[in-house]
Short mmCIF file of C-alpha atoms in Angstrom, two decimals:
data_model
loop_
_atom_site.label_atom_id
_atom_site.label_comp_id
_atom_site.label_asym_id
_atom_site.label_seq_id
_atom_site.Cartn_x
_atom_site.Cartn_y
_atom_site.Cartn_z
CA GLU A 1459 -44.18 49.56 -85.38
CA GLN A 1460 -46.72 47.01 -86.74
CA VAL A 1461 -47.72 43.84 -85.82
CA GLN A 1462 -49.69 41.35 -87.40
CA VAL A 1463 -52.59 39.75 -86.70
CA GLU A 1464 -53.73 36.09 -87.72
CA LEU A 1465 -56.84 34.48 -87.15
CA THR A 1466 -57.91 30.53 -88.00
CA THR A 1467 -60.07 27.80 -87.32
CA GLU A 1468 -60.41 23.91 -87.27
CA GLY A 1469 -62.60 24.13 -90.92
CA ARG A 1470 -65.18 26.24 -89.43
CA PRO A 1471 -66.48 29.88 -90.46
CA LEU A 1472 -64.56 33.00 -88.75
CA ASP A 1473 -66.55 35.97 -88.35
CA ALA A 1474 -63.91 38.70 -85.93
CA ASP A 1475 -64.11 42.54 -84.85
CA ILE A 1476 -60.65 43.60 -84.87
CA GLU A 1477 -59.67 47.40 -83.13
CA LEU A 1478 -56.79 49.49 -82.79
CA TRP A 1479 -56.88 51.14 -79.07
CA HIS A 1480 -54.46 54.54 -78.94
CA GLY A 1481 -55.25 56.18 -75.80
CA PRO A 1482 -58.40 56.24 -74.27
CA ASP A 1483 -61.57 56.64 -76.87
CA ASN A 1484 -59.42 56.80 -79.77
CA THR A 1485 -59.67 53.52 -82.45
CA PRO A 1486 -57.96 54.80 -85.52
CA CYS A 1487 -58.14 51.28 -86.88
CA LYS A 1488 -60.79 49.29 -87.27
CA MET A 1489 -62.04 45.83 -89.52
CA ARG A 1490 -64.57 43.45 -89.77
CA VAL A 1491 -63.77 40.19 -90.97
CA TYR A 1492 -65.54 37.18 -92.26
CA ASN A 1493 -64.20 33.83 -93.78
CA GLU A 1494 -66.37 30.85 -94.89
CA ASN A 1495 -63.06 28.28 -93.60
CA GLY A 1496 -60.49 30.12 -91.49
CA GLN A 1497 -58.78 26.63 -92.56
CA VAL A 1498 -58.49 26.91 -95.81
CA ARG A 1499 -57.67 30.46 -95.91
CA PRO A 1500 -56.78 32.10 -92.77
CA PHE A 1501 -56.56 35.52 -92.37
CA SER A 1502 -53.40 37.68 -92.23
CA ALA A 1503 -53.08 41.23 -91.77
CA VAL A 1504 -50.54 43.30 -90.92
CA ILE A 1505 -51.49 46.67 -88.44
CA GLU A 1506 -49.72 49.53 -88.04
CA THR A 1507 -48.33 50.73 -84.19
CA PRO A 1508 -46.90 54.05 -84.67
CA ARG A 1509 -46.63 56.30 -81.85
CA GLY A 1510 -46.54 55.19 -77.62
CA PRO A 1511 -48.82 52.55 -76.46
CA ASN A 1512 -51.25 50.29 -78.50
CA THR A 1513 -53.34 47.68 -77.99
CA VAL A 1514 -55.08 45.30 -80.04
CA ALA A 1515 -58.59 43.46 -79.59
CA ILE A 1516 -59.86 41.30 -81.06
CA ARG A 1517 -63.47 40.25 -80.38
CA ASN A 1518 -65.52 36.73 -82.21
CA ILE A 1519 -68.41 38.22 -83.16
CA GLY A 1520 -69.66 34.57 -84.57
CA GLN A 1521 -71.61 31.67 -82.88
CA LEU A 1522 -70.65 29.88 -79.54
CA GLU A 1523 -70.34 27.27 -82.15
CA PHE A 1524 -67.42 29.07 -84.04
CA PRO A 1525 -64.06 29.55 -82.31
CA PHE A 1526 -60.95 30.57 -83.57
CA ALA A 1527 -57.30 31.28 -83.00
CA ALA A 1528 -55.86 34.18 -82.63
CA ASP A 1529 -51.82 35.17 -83.02
CA VAL A 1530 -50.71 38.48 -82.52
CA ARG A 1531 -46.87 39.16 -82.86
CA ALA A 1532 -44.45 41.75 -83.67
CA GLU A 1533 -41.50 39.72 -85.09
CA THR A 1534 -41.35 38.37 -88.38
CA ILE A 1535 -43.82 40.57 -90.22
CA ASP A 1536 -45.54 40.11 -93.79
CA THR A 1537 -44.23 42.88 -95.94
CA PRO A 1538 -45.44 43.88 -99.50
CA SER A 1539 -43.05 43.03 -102.20
CA PRO A 1540 -41.30 45.58 -104.28
CA GLU A 1541 -44.24 44.48 -106.98
CA CYS A 1542 -46.31 45.31 -104.77
CA LEU A 1543 -45.19 48.60 -103.81
CA ALA A 1544 -45.08 49.36 -107.59
CA SER A 1545 -48.20 48.52 -108.93
CA SER A 1546 -50.50 51.09 -106.74
CA MET A 1547 -54.11 51.95 -108.71
CA THR A 1548 -55.69 54.67 -107.67
CA ILE A 1549 -59.85 53.85 -106.37
CA GLN A 1550 -62.07 57.08 -106.45
CA GLY A 1551 -64.40 56.66 -103.97
CA GLY A 1552 -67.68 54.99 -104.44
CA ALA A 1553 -65.76 53.02 -107.28
CA LEU A 1554 -64.44 49.57 -106.90
CA ARG A 1555 -61.92 47.35 -108.86
CA THR A 1556 -61.74 43.37 -109.64
CA TYR A 1557 -58.48 41.30 -109.97
CA PRO A 1558 -58.45 37.70 -111.05
CA PHE A 1559 -56.66 35.60 -110.29
CA ASN A 1560 -55.34 31.85 -112.49
CA PRO A 1561 -55.60 28.50 -110.21
CA SER A 1562 -51.30 28.30 -110.02
CA VAL A 1563 -51.48 31.51 -108.10
CA ASP A 1564 -51.45 30.35 -103.97
CA SER A 1565 -51.53 33.54 -102.10
CA VAL A 1566 -52.43 37.48 -103.68
CA GLN A 1567 -50.81 40.30 -101.20
CA VAL A 1568 -53.32 43.35 -100.96
CA LEU A 1569 -51.77 46.75 -99.68
CA LEU A 1570 -53.90 49.86 -99.53
CA LYS A 1571 -52.97 53.38 -98.79
CA THR A 1572 -54.43 56.97 -99.40
CA ASP A 1573 -52.72 60.58 -99.05
CA GLY A 1574 -52.90 61.20 -95.92
CA ARG A 1575 -57.13 61.31 -95.29
CA PRO A 1576 -58.87 58.39 -94.13
CA LEU A 1577 -59.12 54.89 -95.64
CA ASN A 1578 -62.65 52.91 -95.58
CA ALA A 1579 -62.66 50.18 -97.87
CA ARG A 1580 -64.12 46.42 -98.37
CA ILE A 1581 -61.91 43.87 -99.54
CA GLU A 1582 -63.43 40.81 -100.97
CA LEU A 1583 -62.23 37.29 -102.08
CA LEU A 1584 -65.10 35.28 -104.65
CA GLN A 1585 -64.46 32.35 -105.87
CA GLY A 1586 -67.59 32.48 -108.60
CA PRO A 1587 -70.26 34.64 -108.91
CA ASN A 1588 -71.67 36.50 -105.68
CA ASN A 1589 -69.51 33.77 -103.55
CA ASN A 1590 -67.82 35.39 -100.97
CA LYS A 1591 -64.98 33.24 -99.27
CA GLN A 1592 -63.42 35.88 -97.66
CA VAL A 1593 -64.50 39.77 -96.98
CA ILE A 1594 -62.95 42.72 -95.17
CA GLU A 1595 -64.47 45.72 -94.02
CA LEU A 1596 -61.65 48.42 -92.99
CA TYR A 1597 -61.23 52.15 -91.96
CA THR A 1598 -57.82 53.42 -90.73
CA GLU A 1599 -58.39 57.01 -90.22
CA ASP A 1600 -54.77 58.28 -91.87
CA GLY A 1601 -54.38 56.07 -94.35
CA LEU A 1602 -50.40 57.24 -95.13
CA ASP A 1603 -49.44 56.46 -91.99
CA ARG A 1604 -51.54 53.55 -91.26
CA PRO A 1605 -51.22 51.72 -94.34
CA PHE A 1606 -53.11 48.27 -94.30
CA PHE A 1607 -51.40 44.92 -95.74
CA CYS A 1608 -52.92 41.82 -95.82
CA VAL A 1609 -52.46 38.20 -97.53
CA LEU A 1610 -55.20 36.22 -98.93
CA LYS A 1611 -54.58 32.64 -99.21
CA THR A 1612 -56.55 31.99 -102.92
CA PRO A 1613 -56.69 27.73 -102.98
CA GLY A 1614 -58.65 26.50 -106.11
CA SER A 1615 -59.67 28.25 -109.48
CA GLY A 1616 -61.99 30.82 -110.24
CA ASN A 1617 -60.60 33.54 -107.42
CA VAL A 1618 -61.21 36.98 -107.83
CA VAL A 1619 -60.16 40.07 -105.73
CA ARG A 1620 -62.69 42.88 -105.47
CA CYS A 1621 -61.55 45.72 -103.59
CA VAL A 1622 -64.43 48.99 -103.10
CA ASN A 1623 -63.46 52.16 -101.94
CA THR A 1624 -66.49 52.73 -99.76
CA ALA A 1625 -65.33 56.55 -98.72
CA PRO A 1626 -66.97 59.43 -100.92
CA VAL A 1627 -66.09 60.46 -103.93
CA GLU A 1628 -63.03 63.03 -102.19
CA PHE A 1629 -61.58 60.40 -100.26
CA PRO A 1630 -59.70 58.59 -103.24
CA MET A 1631 -57.29 55.17 -102.24
CA THR A 1632 -54.51 53.28 -103.66
CA ALA A 1633 -54.49 49.96 -104.29
CA ALA A 1634 -51.79 47.30 -105.20
CA VAL A 1635 -53.28 43.64 -105.58
CA VAL A 1636 -50.40 41.21 -107.26
CA PRO A 1637 -49.65 37.26 -106.37
CA ARG A 1638 -47.51 36.40 -103.66
CA THR A 1639 -46.89 32.93 -103.86
CA PHE A 1640 -47.61 29.94 -106.76
CA ASN A 1641 -48.52 26.79 -106.41
CA PRO A 1642 -46.52 24.72 -109.27
CA ASP A 1643 -48.41 21.77 -109.29
CA VAL A 1644 -51.54 23.11 -110.22
CA SER A 1645 -52.78 22.59 -113.59
CA SER A 1646 -55.12 24.58 -115.57
CA ASP A 1647 -58.04 22.09 -116.49
CA ALA A 1648 -61.49 23.97 -116.43
CA VAL A 1649 -63.25 23.32 -113.10
CA LEU A 1650 -66.67 23.52 -112.66
CA GLY A 1651 -68.66 23.33 -109.70
CA GLY A 1652 -65.53 21.97 -108.58
CA ASP A 1653 -66.57 18.39 -108.76
CA VAL A 1654 -66.19 17.47 -112.41
CA VAL A 1655 -63.19 18.42 -114.87
CA ILE A 1656 -63.48 19.04 -118.41
CA GLY A 1657 -62.30 16.10 -120.52
CA GLY A 1658 -61.57 14.06 -117.30
CA ASP A 1659 -63.26 11.91 -115.11
CA LEU A 1660 -65.77 12.29 -112.14
CA ARG A 1661 -63.83 12.59 -109.22
CA ARG A 1662 -64.72 9.89 -106.95
#
């Protein structure tokens, strides 16, 4: 009924196309994934595979020097938490919503659905103004039958998740973006540029 797709690298960028094939010439779900560092922020998403035989196709569209490891499994699949299921908010077609997170948040869960209409969305993980660390461009033909769920790693401070409904105004979607895991060792000190801690010494 569903599979989990995980893509990782050894610290290099990740650029991939993922498609779900359901019968000949039928692609009910496809996504483009860009990741600045596939080791620090591995890609992990759940793809719904109802009814009959399905094929998941993963293509590395990055340069030859940037390989990645792919894992597709049908067991021990991530599921949305009750908090995630209860916190859905509507995003109209053409609109966007941003979700900032504290440095103590280690990972974030994202759940996108519709009422049965197509789902077209872009999910961006930013760390600083217009500094995309991860981008997912997503299409599913039925956002009720095939909702999209993923887990984004959010190490460091200043993480913001931005969800954009790239469909026309007639196609609203619901989005839930909530913390999944926390790192209790992270302090809430401000970090500028990643090198200097305010009120502290320069990191060597």
